[in-house]
PDB file of C-alpha atoms in Angstrom:
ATOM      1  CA  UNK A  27       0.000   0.000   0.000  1.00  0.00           C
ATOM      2  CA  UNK A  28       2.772   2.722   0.903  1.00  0.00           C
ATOM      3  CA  UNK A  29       4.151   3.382  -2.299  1.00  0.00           C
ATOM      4  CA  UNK A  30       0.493   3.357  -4.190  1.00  0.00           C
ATOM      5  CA  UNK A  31      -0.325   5.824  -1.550  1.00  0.00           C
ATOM      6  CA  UNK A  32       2.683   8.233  -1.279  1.00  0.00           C
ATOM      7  CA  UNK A  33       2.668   8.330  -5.250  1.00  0.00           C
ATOM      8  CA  UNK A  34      -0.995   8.801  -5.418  1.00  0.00           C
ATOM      9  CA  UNK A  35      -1.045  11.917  -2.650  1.00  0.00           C
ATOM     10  CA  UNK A  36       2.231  13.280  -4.800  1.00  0.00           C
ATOM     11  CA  UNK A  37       0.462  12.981  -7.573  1.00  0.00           C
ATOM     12  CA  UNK A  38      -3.268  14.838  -6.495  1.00  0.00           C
ATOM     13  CA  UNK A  39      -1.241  17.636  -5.370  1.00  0.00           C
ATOM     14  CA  UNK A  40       1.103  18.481  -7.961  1.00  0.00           C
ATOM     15  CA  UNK A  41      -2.154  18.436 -10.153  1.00  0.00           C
ATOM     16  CA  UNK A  42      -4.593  20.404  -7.791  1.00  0.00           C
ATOM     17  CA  UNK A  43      -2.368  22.370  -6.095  1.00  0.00           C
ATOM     18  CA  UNK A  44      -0.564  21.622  -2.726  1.00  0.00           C
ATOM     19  CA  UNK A  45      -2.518  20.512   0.030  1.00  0.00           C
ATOM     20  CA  UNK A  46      -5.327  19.484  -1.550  1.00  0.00           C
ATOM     21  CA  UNK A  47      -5.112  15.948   0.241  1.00  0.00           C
ATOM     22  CA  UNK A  48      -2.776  16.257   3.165  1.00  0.00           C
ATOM     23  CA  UNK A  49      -1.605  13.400   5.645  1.00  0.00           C
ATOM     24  CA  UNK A  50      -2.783  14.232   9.310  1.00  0.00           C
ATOM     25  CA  UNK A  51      -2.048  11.281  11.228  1.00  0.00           C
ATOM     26  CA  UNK A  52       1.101   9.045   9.747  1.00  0.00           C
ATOM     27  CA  UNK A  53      -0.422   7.708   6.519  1.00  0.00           C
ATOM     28  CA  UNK A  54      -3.404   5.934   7.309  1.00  0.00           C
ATOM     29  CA  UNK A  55      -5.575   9.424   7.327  1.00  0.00           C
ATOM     30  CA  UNK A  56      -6.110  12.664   5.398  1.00  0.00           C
ATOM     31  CA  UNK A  57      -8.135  15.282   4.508  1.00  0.00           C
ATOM     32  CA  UNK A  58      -8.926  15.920   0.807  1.00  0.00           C
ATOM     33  CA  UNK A  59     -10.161  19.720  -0.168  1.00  0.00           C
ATOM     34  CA  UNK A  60     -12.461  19.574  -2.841  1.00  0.00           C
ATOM     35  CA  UNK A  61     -11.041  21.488  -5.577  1.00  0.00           C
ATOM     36  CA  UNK A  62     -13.153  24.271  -6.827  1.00  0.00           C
ATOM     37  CA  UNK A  63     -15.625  23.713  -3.485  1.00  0.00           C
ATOM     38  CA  UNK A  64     -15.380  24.947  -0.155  1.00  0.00           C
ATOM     39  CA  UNK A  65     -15.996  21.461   1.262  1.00  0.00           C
ATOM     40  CA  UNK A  66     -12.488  19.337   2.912  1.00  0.00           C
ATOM     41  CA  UNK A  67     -13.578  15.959   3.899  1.00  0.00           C
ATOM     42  CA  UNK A  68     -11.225  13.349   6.466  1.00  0.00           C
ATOM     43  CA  UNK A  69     -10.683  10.188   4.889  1.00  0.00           C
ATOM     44  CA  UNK A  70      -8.586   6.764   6.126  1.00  0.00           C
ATOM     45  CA  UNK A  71      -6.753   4.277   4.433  1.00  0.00           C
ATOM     46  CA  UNK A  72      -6.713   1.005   5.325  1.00  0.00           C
ATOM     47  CA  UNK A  73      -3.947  -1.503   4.832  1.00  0.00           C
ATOM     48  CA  UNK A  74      -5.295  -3.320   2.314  1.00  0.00           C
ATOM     49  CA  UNK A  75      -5.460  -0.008  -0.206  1.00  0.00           C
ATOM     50  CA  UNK A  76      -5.939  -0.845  -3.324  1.00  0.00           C
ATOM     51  CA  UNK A  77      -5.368  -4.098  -3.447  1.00  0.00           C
ATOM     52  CA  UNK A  78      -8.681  -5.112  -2.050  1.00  0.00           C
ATOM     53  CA  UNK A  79     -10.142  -2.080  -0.266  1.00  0.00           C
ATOM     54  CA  UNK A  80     -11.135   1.143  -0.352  1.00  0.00           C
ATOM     55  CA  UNK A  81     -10.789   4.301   1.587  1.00  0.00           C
ATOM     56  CA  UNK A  82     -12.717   5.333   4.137  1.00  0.00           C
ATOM     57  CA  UNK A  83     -14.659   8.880   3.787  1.00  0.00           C
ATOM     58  CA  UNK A  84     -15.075   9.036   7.898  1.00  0.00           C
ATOM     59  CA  UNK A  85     -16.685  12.933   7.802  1.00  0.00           C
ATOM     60  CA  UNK A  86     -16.752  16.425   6.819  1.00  0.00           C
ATOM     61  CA  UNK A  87     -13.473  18.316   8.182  1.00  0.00           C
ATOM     62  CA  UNK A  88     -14.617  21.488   7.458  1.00  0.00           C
ATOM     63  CA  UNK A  89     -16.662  23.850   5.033  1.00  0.00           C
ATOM     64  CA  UNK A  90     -17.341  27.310   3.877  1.00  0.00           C
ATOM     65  CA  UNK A  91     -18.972  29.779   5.745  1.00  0.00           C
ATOM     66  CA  UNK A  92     -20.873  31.183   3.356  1.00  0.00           C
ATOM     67  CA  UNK A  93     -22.293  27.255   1.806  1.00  0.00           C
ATOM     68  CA  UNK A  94     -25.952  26.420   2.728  1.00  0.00           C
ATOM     69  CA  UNK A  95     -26.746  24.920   6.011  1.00  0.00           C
ATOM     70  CA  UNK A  96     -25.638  21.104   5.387  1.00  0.00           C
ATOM     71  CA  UNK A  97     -24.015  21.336   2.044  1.00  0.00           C
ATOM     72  CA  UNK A  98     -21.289  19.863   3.807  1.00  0.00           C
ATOM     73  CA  UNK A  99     -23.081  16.445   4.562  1.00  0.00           C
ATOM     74  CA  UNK A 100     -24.447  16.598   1.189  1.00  0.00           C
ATOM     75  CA  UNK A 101     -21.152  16.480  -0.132  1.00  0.00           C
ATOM     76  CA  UNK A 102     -19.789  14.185   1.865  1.00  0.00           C
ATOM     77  CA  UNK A 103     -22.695  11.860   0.343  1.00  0.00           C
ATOM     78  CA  UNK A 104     -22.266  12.588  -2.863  1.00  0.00           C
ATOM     79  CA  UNK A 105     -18.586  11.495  -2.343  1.00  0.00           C
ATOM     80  CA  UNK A 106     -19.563   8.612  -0.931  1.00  0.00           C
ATOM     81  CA  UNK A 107     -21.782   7.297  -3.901  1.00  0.00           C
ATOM     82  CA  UNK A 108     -18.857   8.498  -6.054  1.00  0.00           C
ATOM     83  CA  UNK A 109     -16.548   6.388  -4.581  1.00  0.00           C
ATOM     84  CA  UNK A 110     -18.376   3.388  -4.756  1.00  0.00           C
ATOM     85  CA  UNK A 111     -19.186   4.413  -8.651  1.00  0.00           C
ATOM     86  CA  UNK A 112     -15.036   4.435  -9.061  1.00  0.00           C
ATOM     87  CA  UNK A 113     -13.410   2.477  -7.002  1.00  0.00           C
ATOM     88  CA  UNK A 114     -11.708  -1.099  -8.532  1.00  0.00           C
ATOM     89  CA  UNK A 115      -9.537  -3.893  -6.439  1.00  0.00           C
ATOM     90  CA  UNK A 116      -5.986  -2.750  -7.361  1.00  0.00           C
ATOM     91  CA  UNK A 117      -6.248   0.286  -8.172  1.00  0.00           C
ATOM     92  CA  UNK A 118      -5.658   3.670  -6.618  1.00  0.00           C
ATOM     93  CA  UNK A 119      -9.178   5.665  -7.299  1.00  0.00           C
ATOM     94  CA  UNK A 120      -8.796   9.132  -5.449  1.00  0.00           C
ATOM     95  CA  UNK A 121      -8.104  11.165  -8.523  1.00  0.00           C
ATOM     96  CA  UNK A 122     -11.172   9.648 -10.738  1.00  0.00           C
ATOM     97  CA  UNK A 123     -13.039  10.235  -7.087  1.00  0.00           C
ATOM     98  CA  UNK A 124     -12.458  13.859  -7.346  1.00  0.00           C
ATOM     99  CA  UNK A 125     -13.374  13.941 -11.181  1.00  0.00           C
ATOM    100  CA  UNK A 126     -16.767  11.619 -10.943  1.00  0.00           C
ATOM    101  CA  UNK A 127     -17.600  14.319  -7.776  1.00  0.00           C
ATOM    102  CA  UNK A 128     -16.477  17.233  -9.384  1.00  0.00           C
ATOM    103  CA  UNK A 129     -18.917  16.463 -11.983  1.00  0.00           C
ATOM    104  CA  UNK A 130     -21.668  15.532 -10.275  1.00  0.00           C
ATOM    105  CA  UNK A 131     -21.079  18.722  -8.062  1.00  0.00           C
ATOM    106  CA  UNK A 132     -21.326  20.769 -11.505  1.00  0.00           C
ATOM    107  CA  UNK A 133     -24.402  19.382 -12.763  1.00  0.00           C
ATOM    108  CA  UNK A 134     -25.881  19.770  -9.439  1.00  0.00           C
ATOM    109  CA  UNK A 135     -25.185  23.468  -9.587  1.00  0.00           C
ATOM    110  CA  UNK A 136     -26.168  23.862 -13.747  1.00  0.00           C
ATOM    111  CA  UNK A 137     -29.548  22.156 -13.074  1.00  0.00           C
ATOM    112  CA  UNK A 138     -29.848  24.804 -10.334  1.00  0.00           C
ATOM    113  CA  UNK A 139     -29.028  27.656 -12.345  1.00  0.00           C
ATOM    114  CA  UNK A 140     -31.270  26.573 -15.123  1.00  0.00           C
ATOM    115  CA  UNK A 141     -34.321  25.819 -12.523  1.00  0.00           C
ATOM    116  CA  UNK A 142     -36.837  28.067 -11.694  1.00  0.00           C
ATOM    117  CA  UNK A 143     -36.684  30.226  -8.601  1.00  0.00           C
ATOM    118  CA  UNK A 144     -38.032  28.571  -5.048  1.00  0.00           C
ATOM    119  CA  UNK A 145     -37.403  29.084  -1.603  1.00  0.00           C
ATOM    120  CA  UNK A 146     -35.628  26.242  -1.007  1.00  0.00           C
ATOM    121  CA  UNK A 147     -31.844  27.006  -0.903  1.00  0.00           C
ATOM    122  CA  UNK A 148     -30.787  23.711  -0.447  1.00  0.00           C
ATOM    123  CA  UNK A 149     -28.792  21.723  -3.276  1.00  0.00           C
ATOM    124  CA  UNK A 150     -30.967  19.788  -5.874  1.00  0.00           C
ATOM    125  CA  UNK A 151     -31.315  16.095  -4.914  1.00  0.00           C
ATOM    126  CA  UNK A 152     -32.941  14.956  -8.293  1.00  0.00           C
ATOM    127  CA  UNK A 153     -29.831  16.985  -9.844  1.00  0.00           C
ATOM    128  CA  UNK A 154     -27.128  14.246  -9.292  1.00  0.00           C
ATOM    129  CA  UNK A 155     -28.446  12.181 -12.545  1.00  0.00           C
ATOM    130  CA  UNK A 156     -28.525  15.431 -15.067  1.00  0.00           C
ATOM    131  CA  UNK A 157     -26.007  14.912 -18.101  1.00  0.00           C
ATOM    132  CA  UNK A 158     -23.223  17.903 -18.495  1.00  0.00           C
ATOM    133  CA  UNK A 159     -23.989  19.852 -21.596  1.00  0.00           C
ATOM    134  CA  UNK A 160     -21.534  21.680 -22.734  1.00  0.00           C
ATOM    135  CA  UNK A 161     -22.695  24.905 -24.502  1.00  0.00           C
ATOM    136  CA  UNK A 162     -21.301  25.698 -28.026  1.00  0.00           C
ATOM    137  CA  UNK A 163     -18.623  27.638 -28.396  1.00  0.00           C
ATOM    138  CA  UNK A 164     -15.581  27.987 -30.972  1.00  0.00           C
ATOM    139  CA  UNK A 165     -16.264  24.109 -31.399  1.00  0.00           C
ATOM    140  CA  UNK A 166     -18.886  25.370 -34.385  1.00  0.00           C
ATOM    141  CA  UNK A 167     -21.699  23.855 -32.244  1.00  0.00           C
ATOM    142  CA  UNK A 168     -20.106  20.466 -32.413  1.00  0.00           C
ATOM    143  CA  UNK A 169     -21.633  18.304 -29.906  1.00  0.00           C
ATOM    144  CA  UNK A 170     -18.175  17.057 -28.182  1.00  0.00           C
ATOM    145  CA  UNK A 171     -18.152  13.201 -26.393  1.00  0.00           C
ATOM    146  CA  UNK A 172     -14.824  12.694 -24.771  1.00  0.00           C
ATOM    147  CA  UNK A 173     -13.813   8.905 -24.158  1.00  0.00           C
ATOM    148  CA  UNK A 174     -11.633   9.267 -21.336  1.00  0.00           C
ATOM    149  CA  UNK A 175      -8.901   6.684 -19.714  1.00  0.00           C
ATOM    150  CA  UNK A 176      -8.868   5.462 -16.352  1.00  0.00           C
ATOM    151  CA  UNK A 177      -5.703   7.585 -14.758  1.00  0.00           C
ATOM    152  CA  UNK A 178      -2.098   6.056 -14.112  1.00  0.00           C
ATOM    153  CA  UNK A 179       0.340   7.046 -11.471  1.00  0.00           C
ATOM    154  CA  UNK A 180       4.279   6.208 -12.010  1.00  0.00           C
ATOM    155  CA  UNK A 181       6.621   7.588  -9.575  1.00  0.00           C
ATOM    156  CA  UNK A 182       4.644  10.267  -8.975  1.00  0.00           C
ATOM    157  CA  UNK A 183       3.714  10.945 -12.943  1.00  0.00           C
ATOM    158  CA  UNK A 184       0.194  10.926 -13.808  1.00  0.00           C
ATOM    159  CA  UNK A 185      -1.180  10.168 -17.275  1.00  0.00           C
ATOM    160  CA  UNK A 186      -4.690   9.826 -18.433  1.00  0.00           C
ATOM    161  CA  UNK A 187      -6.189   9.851 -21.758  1.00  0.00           C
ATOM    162  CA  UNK A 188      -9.305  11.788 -23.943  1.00  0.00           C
ATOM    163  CA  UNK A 189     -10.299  11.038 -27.089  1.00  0.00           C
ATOM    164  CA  UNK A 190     -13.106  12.536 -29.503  1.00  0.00           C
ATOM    165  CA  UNK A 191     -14.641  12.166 -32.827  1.00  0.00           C
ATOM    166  CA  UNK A 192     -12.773  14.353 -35.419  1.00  0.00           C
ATOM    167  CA  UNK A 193     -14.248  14.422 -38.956  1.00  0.00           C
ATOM    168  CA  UNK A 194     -11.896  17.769 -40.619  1.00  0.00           C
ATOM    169  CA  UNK A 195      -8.742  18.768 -39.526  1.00  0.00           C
ATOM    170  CA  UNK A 196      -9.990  22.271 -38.935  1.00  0.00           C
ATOM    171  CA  UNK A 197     -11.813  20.970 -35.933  1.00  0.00           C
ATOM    172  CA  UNK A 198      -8.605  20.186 -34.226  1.00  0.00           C
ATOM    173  CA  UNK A 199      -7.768  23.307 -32.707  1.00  0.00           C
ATOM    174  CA  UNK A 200     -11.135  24.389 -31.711  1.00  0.00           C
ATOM    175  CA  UNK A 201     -11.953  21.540 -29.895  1.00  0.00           C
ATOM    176  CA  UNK A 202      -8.564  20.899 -28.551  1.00  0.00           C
ATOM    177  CA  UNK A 203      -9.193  24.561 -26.711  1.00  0.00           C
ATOM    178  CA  UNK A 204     -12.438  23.339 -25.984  1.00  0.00           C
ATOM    179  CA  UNK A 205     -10.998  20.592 -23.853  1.00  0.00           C
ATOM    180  CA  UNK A 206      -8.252  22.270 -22.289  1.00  0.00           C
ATOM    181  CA  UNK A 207     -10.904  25.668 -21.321  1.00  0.00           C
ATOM    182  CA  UNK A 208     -13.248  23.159 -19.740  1.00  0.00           C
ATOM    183  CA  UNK A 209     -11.044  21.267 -17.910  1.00  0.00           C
ATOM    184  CA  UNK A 210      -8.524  23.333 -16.088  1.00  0.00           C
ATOM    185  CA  UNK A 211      -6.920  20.227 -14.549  1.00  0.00           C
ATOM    186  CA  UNK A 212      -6.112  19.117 -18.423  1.00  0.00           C
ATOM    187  CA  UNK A 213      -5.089  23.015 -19.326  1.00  0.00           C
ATOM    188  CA  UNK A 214      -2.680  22.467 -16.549  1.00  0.00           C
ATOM    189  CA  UNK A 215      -0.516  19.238 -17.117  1.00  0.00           C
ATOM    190  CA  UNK A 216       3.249  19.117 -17.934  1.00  0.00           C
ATOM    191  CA  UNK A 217       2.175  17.770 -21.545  1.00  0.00           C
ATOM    192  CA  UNK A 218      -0.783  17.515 -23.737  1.00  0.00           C
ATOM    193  CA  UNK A 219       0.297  15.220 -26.455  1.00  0.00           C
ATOM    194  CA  UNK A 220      -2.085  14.782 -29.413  1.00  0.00           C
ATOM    195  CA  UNK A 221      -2.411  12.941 -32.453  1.00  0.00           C
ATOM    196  CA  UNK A 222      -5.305  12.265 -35.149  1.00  0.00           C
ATOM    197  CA  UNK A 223      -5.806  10.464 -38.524  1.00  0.00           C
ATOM    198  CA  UNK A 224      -8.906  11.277 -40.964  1.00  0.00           C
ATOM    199  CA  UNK A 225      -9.966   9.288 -43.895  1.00  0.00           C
ATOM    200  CA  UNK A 226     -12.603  11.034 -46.240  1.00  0.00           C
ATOM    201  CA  UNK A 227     -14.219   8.772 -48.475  1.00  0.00           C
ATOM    202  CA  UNK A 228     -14.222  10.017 -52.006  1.00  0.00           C
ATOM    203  CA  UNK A 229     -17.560  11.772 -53.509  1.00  0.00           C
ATOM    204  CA  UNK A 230     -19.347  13.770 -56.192  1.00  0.00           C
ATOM    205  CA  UNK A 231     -17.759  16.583 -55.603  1.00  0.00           C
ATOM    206  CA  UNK A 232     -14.349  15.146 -54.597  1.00  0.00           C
ATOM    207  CA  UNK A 233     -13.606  11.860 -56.449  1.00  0.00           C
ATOM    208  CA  UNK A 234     -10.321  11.083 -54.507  1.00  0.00           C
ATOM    209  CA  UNK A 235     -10.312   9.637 -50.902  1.00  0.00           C
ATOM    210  CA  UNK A 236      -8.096  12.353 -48.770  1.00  0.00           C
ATOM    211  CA  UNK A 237      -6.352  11.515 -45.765  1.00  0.00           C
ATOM    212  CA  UNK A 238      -5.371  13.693 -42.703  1.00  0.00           C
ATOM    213  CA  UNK A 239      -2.747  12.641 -39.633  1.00  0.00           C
ATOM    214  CA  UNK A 240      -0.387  15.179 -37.253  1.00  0.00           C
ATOM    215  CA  UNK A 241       0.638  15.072 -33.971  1.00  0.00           C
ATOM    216  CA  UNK A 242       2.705  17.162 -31.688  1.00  0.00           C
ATOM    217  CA  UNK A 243       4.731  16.260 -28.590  1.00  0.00           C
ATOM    218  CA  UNK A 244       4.350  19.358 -26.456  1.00  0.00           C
ATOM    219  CA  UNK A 245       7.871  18.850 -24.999  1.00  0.00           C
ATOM    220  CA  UNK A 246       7.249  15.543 -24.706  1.00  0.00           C
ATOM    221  CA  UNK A 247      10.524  14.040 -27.160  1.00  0.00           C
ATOM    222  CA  UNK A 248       8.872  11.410 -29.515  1.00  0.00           C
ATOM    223  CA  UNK A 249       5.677  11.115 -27.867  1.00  0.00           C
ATOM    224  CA  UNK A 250       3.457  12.280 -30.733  1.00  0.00           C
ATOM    225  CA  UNK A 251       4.642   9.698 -33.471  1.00  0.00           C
ATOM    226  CA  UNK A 252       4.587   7.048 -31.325  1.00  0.00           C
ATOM    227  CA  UNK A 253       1.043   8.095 -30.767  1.00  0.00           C
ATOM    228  CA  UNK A 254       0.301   8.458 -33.810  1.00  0.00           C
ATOM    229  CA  UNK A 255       1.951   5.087 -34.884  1.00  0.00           C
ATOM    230  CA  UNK A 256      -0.468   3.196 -31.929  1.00  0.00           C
ATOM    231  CA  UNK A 257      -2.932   4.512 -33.936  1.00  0.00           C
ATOM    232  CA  UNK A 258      -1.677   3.538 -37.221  1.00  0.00           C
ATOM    233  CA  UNK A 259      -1.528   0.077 -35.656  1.00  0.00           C
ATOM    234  CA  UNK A 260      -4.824  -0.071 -34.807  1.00  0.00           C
ATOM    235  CA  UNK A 261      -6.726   1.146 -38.003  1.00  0.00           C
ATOM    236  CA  UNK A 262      -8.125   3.392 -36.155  1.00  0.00           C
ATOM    237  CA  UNK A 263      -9.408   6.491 -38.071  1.00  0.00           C
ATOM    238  CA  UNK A 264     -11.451   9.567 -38.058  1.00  0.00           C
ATOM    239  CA  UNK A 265     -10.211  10.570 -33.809  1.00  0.00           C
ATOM    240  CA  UNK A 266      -8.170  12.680 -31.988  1.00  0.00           C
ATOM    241  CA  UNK A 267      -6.232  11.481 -29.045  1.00  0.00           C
ATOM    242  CA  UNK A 268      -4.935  13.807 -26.341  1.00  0.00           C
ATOM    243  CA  UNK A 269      -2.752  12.123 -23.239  1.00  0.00           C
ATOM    244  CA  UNK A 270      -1.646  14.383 -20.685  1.00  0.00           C
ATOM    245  CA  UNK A 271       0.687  14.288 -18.658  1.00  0.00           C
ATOM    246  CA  UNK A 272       1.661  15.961 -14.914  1.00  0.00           C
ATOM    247  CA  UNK A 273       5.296  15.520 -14.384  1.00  0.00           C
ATOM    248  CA  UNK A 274       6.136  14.475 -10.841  1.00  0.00           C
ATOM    249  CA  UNK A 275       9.601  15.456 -10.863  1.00  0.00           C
ATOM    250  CA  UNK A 276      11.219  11.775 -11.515  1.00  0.00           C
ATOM    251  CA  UNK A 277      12.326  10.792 -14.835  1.00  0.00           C
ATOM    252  CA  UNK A 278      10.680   7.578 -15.989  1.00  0.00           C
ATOM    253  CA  UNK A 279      12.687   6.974 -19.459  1.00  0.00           C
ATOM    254  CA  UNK A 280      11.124   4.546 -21.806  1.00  0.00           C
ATOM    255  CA  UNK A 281       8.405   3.641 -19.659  1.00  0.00           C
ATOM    256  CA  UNK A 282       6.888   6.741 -20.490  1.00  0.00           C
ATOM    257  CA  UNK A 283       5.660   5.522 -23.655  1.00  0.00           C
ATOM    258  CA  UNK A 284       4.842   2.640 -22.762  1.00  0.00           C
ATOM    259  CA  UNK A 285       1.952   3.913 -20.478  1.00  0.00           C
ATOM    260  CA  UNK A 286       1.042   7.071 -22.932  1.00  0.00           C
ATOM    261  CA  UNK A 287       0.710   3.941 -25.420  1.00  0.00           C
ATOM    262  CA  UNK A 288      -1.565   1.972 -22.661  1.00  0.00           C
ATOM    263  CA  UNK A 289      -3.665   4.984 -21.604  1.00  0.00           C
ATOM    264  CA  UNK A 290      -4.632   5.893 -25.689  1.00  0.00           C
ATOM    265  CA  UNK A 291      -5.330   2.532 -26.573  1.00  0.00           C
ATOM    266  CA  UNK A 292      -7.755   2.302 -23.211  1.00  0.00           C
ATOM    267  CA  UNK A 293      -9.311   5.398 -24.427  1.00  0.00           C
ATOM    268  CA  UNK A 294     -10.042   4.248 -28.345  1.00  0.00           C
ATOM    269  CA  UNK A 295     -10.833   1.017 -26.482  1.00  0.00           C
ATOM    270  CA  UNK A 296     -13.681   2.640 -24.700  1.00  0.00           C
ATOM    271  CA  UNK A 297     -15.091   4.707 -27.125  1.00  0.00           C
ATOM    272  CA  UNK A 298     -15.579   1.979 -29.346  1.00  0.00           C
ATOM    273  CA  UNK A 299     -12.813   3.265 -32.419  1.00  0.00           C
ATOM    274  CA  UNK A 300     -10.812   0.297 -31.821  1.00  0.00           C
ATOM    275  CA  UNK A 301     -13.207  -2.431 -32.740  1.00  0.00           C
ATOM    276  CA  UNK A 302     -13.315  -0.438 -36.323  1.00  0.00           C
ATOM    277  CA  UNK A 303      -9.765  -2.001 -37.487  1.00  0.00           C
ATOM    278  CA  UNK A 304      -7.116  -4.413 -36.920  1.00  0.00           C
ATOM    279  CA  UNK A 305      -5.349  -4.020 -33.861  1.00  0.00           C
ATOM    280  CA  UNK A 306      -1.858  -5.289 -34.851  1.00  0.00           C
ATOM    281  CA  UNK A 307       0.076  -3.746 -32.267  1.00  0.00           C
ATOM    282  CA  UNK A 308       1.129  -6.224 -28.820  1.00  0.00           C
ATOM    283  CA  UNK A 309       2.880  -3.340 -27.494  1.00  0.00           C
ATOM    284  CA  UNK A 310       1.462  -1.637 -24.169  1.00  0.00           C
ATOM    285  CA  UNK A 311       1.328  -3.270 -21.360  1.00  0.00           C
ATOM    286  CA  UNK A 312      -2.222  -4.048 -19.649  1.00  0.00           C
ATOM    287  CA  UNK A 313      -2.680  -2.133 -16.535  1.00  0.00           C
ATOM    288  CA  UNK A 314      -3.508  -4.127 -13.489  1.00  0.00           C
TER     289      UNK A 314
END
């Protein structure tokens, strides 16, 4: 459990800012402020984290002074419902807690916005359910669906993976900026490495097929065209990928691409582009 947990805690605060989960009695407990609420809740960690348990969300540590009367305990539900939504034997889960209740959080407070005016000032119960809609932008009213990867911590590294539907390669830049201004956690990792390939089937008006591919490192030495080579592999056409990285300050060498590699391929994985072509690549390693 120690290393897991010392990399995992390095790892939430070099993305959410130091302190956001802090150790107050030796290792086994913490208290994690909830980035972008004024909510801190204590949490334990027993022994057997990850391998076969999970932690412990034991109360509310504190809360703004200005929140509704028991937003606090509401919170601390909503955590714990997110945490049993997240959690997997195995594998640390704190920073996809913090994501799943950071968006449930948000489309508690939309479906607030957007409801009519009542006395009660309480949060929205029946709001937990409500799908995020993002409103159109400079993404030309594209309706964006991100598949995202489940996160991976190496010696205090982070990497996780998005990827999206991309039909023209003049939607890249608008709805990479779309991603990176909604998520400020994304717009603030070491690296956002991206890739795509687009294959336009021939037509009236065009009788040739045209094909699109790029990708860019963003400091990250070779990372881009070995992306874009996974996805070569893989037949996999008509997507961007975007893995970002937060750097935690130890250099992992090769390894690196192995798990950019792993975290793509779980994202085209789960939004269903890999089962459109050959995967001929044995490459990246399965994560536990």
């Amino acid at each position: 459990m120690l290393d897991d947990l010392i990399d995992e805690i390095a790892a939430i605060n070099v993305i959410y800012g130091q302190g956001t989960l802090k150790q107050t009695d030796g290792i086994e407990t913490a208290t994690l402020s909830i980035p972008s609420h004024p909510v801190t809740l204590r949490l334990s960690f027993p022994d057997s984290y990850p391998d076969t348990s999970s932690p412990e969300l034991l109360g509310v540590d504190s809360s703004g002074v200005n929140v509704p009367k028991g937003y606090g305990s509401h919170v601390l539900q909503l955590a714990r419902i997110a945490l049993g939504t997240v959690w997997k034997a195995g594998e640390v889960c704190l920073f996809d807690l913090i994501q799943e209740l950071d968006r449930v959080l948000e489309n508690e407070e939309e479906a607030e916005a957007l409801a009519p005016d009542t006395d009660d000032a309480g949060p929205r119960q029946d709001a937990v359910s409500m799908k995020n809609e993002s409103s159109p932008s400079d993404t030309q009213d594209l309706q964006l669906e991100w598949a995202m990867s489940t996160s991976v911590t190496e010696k205090k590294s982070l990497f996780i993976a998005h990827a999206c539907p991309l039909a023209s390669p003049t939607q890249f830049q608008p709805i990479l900026t779309s991603l990176l201004s909604s998520d400020k956690k994304v717009a603030r990792a070491t690296h956002n490495i991206t890739a795509y390939r687009i294959r336009i089937p021939p037509s009236p008006s065009n009788p040739r097929e045209n094909i699109y591919q790029d990708c860019n490192d963003d400091g990250e030495t070779a990372a881009g065209g070995r992306l874009l080579h996974l996805m070569h592999t893989m037949d996999v056409w008509n997507v961007l990928v975007v893995v970002s990285r937060w750097y935690g300050g130890v250099k992992l060498g090769p390894d690196r691409f192995r798990i950019i590699n792993g975290v793509a391929r779980e994202a085209l994985v789960m939004g269903g582009w890999a089962g459109r072509g050959k995967e001929k690549e044995s490459g990246g390693k399965k994560r536990k």
